GROMACS .gro file of C-alpha atoms in nm:
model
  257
    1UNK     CA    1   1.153  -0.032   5.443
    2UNK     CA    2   0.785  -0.072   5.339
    3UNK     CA    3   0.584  -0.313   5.538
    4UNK     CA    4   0.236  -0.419   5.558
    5UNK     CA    5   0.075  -0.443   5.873
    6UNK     CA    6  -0.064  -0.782   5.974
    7UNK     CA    7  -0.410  -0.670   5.956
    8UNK     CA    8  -0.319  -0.588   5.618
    9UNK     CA    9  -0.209  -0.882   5.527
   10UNK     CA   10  -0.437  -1.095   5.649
   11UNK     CA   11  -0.722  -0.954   5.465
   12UNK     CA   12  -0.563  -1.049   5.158
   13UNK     CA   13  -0.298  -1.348   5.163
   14UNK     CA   14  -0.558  -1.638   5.078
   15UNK     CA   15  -0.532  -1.444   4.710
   16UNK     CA   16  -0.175  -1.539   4.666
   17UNK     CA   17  -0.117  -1.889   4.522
   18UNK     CA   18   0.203  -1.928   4.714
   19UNK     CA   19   0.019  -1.937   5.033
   20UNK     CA   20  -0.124  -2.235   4.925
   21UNK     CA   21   0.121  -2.488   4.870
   22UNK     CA   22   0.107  -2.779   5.121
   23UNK     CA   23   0.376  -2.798   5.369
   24UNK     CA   24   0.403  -3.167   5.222
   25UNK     CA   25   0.520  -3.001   4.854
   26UNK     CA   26   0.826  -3.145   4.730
   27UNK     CA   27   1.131  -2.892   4.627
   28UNK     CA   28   1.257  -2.561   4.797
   29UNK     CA   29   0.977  -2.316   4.907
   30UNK     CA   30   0.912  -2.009   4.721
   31UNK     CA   31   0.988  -1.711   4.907
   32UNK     CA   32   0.692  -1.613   5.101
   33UNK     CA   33   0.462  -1.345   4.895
   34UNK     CA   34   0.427  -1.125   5.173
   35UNK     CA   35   0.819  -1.073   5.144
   36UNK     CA   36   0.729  -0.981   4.764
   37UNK     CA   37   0.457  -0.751   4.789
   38UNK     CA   38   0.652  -0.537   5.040
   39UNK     CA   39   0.974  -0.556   4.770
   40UNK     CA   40   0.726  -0.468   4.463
   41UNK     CA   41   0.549  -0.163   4.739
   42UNK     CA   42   0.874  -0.023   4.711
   43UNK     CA   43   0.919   0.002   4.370
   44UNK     CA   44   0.601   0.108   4.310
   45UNK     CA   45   0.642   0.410   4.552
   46UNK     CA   46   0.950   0.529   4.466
   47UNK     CA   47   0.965   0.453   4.096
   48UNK     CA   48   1.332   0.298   4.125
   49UNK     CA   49   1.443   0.075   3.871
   50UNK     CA   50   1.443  -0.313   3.928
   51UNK     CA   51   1.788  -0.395   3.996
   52UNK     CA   52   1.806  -0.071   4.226
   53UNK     CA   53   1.526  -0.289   4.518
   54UNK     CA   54   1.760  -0.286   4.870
   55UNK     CA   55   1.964  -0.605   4.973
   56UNK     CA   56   1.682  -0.683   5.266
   57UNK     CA   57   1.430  -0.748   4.965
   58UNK     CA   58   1.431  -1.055   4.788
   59UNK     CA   59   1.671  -1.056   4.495
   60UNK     CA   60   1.521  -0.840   4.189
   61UNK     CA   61   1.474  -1.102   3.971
   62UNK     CA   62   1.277  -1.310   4.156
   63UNK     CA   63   1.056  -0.990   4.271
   64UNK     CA   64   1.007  -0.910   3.909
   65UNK     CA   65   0.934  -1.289   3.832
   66UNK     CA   66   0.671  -1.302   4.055
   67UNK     CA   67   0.518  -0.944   4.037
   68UNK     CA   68   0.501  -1.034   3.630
   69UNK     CA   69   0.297  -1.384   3.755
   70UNK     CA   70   0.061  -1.207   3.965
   71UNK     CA   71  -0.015  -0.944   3.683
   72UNK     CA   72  -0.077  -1.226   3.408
   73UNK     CA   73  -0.316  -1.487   3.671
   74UNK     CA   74  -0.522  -1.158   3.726
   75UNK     CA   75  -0.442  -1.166   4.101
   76UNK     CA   76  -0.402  -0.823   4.173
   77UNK     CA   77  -0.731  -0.792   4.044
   78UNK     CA   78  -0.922  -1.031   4.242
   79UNK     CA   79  -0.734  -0.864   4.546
   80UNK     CA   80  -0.921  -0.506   4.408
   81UNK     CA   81  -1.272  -0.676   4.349
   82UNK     CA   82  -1.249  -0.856   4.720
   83UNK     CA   83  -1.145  -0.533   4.872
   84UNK     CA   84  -1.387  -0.346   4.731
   85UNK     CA   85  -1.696  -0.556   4.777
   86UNK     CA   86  -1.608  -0.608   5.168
   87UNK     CA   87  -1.641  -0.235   5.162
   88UNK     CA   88  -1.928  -0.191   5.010
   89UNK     CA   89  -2.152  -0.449   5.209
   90UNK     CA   90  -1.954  -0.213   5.532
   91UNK     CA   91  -2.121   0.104   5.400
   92UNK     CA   92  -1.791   0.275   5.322
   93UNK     CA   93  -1.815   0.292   4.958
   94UNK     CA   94  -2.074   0.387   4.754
   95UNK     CA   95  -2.167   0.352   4.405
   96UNK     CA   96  -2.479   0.573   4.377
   97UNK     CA   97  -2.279   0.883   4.238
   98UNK     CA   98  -1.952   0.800   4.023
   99UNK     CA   99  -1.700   1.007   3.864
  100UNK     CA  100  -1.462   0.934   3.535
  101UNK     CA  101  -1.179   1.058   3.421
  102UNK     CA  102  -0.854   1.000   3.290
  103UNK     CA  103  -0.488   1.126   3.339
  104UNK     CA  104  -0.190   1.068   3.086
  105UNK     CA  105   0.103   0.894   3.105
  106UNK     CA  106   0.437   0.906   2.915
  107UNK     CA  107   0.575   0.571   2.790
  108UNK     CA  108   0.951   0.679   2.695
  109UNK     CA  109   1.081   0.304   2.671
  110UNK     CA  110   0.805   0.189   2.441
  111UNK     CA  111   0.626  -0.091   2.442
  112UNK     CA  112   0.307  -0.273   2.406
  113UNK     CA  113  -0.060  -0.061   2.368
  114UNK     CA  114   0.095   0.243   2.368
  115UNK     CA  115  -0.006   0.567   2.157
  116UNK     CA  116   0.145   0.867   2.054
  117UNK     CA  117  -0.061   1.201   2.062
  118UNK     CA  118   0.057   1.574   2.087
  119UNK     CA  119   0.217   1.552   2.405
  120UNK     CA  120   0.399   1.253   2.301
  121UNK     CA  121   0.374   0.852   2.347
  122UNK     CA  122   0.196   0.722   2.629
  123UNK     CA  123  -0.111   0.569   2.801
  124UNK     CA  124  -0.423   0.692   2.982
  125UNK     CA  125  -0.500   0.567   3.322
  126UNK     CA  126  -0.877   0.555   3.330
  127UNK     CA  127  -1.072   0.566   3.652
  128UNK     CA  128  -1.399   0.517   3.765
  129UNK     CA  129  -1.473   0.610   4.154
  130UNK     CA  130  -1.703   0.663   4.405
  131UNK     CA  131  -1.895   0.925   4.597
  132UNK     CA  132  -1.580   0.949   4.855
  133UNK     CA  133  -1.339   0.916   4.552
  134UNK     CA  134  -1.246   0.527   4.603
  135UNK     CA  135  -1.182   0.353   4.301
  136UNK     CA  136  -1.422   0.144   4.097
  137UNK     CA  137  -1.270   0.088   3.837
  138UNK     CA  138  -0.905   0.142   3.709
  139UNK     CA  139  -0.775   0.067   3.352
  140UNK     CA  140  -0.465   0.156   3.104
  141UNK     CA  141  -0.517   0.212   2.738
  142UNK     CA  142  -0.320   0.295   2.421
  143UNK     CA  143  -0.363   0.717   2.492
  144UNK     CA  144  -0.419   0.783   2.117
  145UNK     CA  145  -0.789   0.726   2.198
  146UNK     CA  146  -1.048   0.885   2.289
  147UNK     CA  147  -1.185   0.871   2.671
  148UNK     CA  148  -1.597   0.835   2.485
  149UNK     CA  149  -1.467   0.512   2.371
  150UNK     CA  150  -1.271   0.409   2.685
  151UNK     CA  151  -1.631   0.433   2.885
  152UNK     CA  152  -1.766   0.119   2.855
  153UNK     CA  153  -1.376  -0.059   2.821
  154UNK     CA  154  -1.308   0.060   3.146
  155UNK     CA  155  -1.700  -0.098   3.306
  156UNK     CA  156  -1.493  -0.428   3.210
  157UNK     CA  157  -1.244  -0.359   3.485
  158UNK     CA  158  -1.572  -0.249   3.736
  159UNK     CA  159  -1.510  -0.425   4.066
  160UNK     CA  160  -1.899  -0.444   4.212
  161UNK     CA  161  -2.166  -0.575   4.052
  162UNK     CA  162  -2.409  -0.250   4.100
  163UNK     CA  163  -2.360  -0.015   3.833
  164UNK     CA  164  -2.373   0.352   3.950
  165UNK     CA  165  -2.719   0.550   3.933
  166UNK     CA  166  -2.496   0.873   3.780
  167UNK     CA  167  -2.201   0.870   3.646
  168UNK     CA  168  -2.022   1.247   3.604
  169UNK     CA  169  -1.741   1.329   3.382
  170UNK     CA  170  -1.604   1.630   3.221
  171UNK     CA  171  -1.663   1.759   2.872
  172UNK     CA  172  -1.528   1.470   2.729
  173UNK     CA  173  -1.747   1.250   2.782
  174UNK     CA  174  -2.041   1.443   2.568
  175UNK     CA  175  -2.205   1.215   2.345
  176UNK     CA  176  -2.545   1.157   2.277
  177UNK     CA  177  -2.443   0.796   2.153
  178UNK     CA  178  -2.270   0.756   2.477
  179UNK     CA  179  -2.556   0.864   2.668
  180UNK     CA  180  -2.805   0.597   2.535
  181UNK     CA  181  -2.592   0.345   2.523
  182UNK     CA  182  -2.534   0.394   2.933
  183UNK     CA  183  -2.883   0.468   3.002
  184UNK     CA  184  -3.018   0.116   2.889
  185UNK     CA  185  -2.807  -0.024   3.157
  186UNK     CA  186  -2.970   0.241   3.414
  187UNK     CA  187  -2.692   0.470   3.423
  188UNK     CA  188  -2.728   0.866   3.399
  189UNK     CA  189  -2.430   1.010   3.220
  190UNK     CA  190  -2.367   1.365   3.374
  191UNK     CA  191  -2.148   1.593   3.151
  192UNK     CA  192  -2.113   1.990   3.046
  193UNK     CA  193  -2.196   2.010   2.722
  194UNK     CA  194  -1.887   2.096   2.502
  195UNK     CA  195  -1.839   2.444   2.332
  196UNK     CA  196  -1.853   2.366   1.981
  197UNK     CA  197  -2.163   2.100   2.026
  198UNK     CA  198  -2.464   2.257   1.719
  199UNK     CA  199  -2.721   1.981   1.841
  200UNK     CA  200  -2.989   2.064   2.138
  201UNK     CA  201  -2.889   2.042   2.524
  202UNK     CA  202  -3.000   1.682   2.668
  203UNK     CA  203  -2.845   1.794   3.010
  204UNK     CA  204  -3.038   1.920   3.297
  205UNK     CA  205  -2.871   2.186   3.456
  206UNK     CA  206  -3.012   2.068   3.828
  207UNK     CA  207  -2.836   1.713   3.735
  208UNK     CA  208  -2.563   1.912   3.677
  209UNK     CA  209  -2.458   2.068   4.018
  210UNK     CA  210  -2.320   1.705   4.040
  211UNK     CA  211  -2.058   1.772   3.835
  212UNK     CA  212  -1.890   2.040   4.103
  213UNK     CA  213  -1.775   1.704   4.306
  214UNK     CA  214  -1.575   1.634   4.019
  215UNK     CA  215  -1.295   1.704   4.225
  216UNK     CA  216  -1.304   1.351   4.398
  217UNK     CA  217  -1.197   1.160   4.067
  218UNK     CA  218  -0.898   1.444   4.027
  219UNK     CA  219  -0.794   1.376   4.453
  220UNK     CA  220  -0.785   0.961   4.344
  221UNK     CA  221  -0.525   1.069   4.024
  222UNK     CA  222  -0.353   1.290   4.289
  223UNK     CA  223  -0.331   0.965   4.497
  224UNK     CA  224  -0.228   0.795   4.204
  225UNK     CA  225   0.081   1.019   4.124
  226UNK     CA  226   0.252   1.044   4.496
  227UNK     CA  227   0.343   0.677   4.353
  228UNK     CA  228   0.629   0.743   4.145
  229UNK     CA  229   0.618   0.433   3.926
  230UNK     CA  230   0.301   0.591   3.794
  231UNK     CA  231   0.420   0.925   3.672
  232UNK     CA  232   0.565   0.723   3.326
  233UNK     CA  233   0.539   0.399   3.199
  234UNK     CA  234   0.860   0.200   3.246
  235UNK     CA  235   0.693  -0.126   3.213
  236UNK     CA  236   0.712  -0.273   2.828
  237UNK     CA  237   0.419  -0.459   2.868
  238UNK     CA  238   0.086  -0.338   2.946
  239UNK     CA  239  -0.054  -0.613   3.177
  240UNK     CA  240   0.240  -0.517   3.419
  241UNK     CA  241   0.158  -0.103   3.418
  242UNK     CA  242  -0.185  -0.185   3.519
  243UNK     CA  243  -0.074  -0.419   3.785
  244UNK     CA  244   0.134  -0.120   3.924
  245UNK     CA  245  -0.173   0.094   3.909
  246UNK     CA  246  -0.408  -0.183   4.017
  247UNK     CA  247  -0.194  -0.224   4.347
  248UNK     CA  248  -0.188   0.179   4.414
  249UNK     CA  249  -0.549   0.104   4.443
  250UNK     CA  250  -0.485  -0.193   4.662
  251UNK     CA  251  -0.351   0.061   4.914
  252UNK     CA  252  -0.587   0.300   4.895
  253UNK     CA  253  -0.906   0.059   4.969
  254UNK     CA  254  -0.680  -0.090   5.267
  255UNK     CA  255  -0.639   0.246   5.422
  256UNK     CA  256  -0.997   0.223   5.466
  257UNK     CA  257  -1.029  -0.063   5.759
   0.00000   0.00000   0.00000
């Protein structure tokens, strides 16, 4: 049985609305969101289906009623942006030197925003992370596009309010277009040039010894996948995949106090 230690929990139970209700409140109680989070933890690590959750969980429906409420009030969210700020001001993470990438993920039940490519249908997880490969960002998007356009998409999901000084991605991400546009909000895009590319380099190669701590962005994916619910999209609606994904990075960041 997954549990949450009550350090855990403390740090973030004032995001839940159910913690809120006054003792006063007319009706039965809702069952208490800790109870939830630990029922929706399991699912999440071992990729089981709904109905499968253990009898000392909350019944199914009412974990899947209340994971899907969370996902659409954005609360999972403001758990990720609190999280990660608290760190930040602690010194532990730090946004000077980021890393992007993307992984893939099957969607064999279909469903909303998804996009079929040569490996099949699916989505792409984006990330954004830091220097110690903590997340900064995490997004899902239809996977029939490409990651140069997911860029600034996925700074819309960016929990801090500084921006990172460099941010270093793969060959992808080579675009002179993309480059400007980043720049005039003081970020240094960091990328290989690509094979085929018949304009001049713009990259320095000293800049580029940056890119060998690419690694740390590929470790946070690596995270990502030891959660089962990850490895292919179940979930018909998008706003409930990235809720799974946003609360793999809700463990992560709480490993860190």
């Amino acid at each position: 049985m997954l549990r949450l230690s009550d350090e855990q929990w403390e740090r973030i139970r004032e995001h839940f609305p159910e913690e809120s209700f006054p003792d006063e409140r007319r009706g039965r109680k809702p069952i208490a969101a800790r109870k939830i989070l630990e029922a929706v933890l399991w699912i999440l690590n071992t990729g089981a289906q709904w109905h499968m959750l253990p009898q000392y969980y909350p019944n199914y429906k009412t974990v899947h009623r209340r994971f899907q409420q969370w996902c659409n009030s954005d609360v999972l969210r403001e758990i990720l942006t609190d999280l990660a700020n608290t760190l930040r001001e602690a010194g532990t993470l730090d946004e000077s030197e980021a890393f992007i990438d993307a992984t893939f993920a099957s969607a064999k039940g279909g469903g909303e925003e998804i996009g079929k490519t040569k490996r099949g249908k699916g989505v792409k997880i984006m990330a954004i992370v830091d220097r110690h490969g903590l997340p900064l960002a995490v997004s899902t998007h239809a996977a029939n596009h490409h990651e140069v356009t997911l860029v600034q998409l996925s700074f819309d999901f960016y929990m801090i309010e500084a921006k990172p000084d460099n941010l270093i991605g793969d060959r992808a991400y080579d675009s002179d277009k993309l480059d400007e546009a980043l720049r005039e909000e003081g970020i240094e895009m960091i990328s290989p040039h690509r094979s085929n590319r018949k304009k001049r380099t713009t990259q320095d190669g000293r800049r580029l010894r940056r890119y060998e701590r690419r690694w740390l962005v590929e470790r946070f994916f690596a995270w990502l996948q030891w959660q089962r619910r990850l490895l292919v999209r179940w979930e018909y609606y998008a706003q409930n995949f990235l809720g799974f994904v946003q609360l793999a990075s809700i463990k992560m960041l709480l490993k860190q106090f």
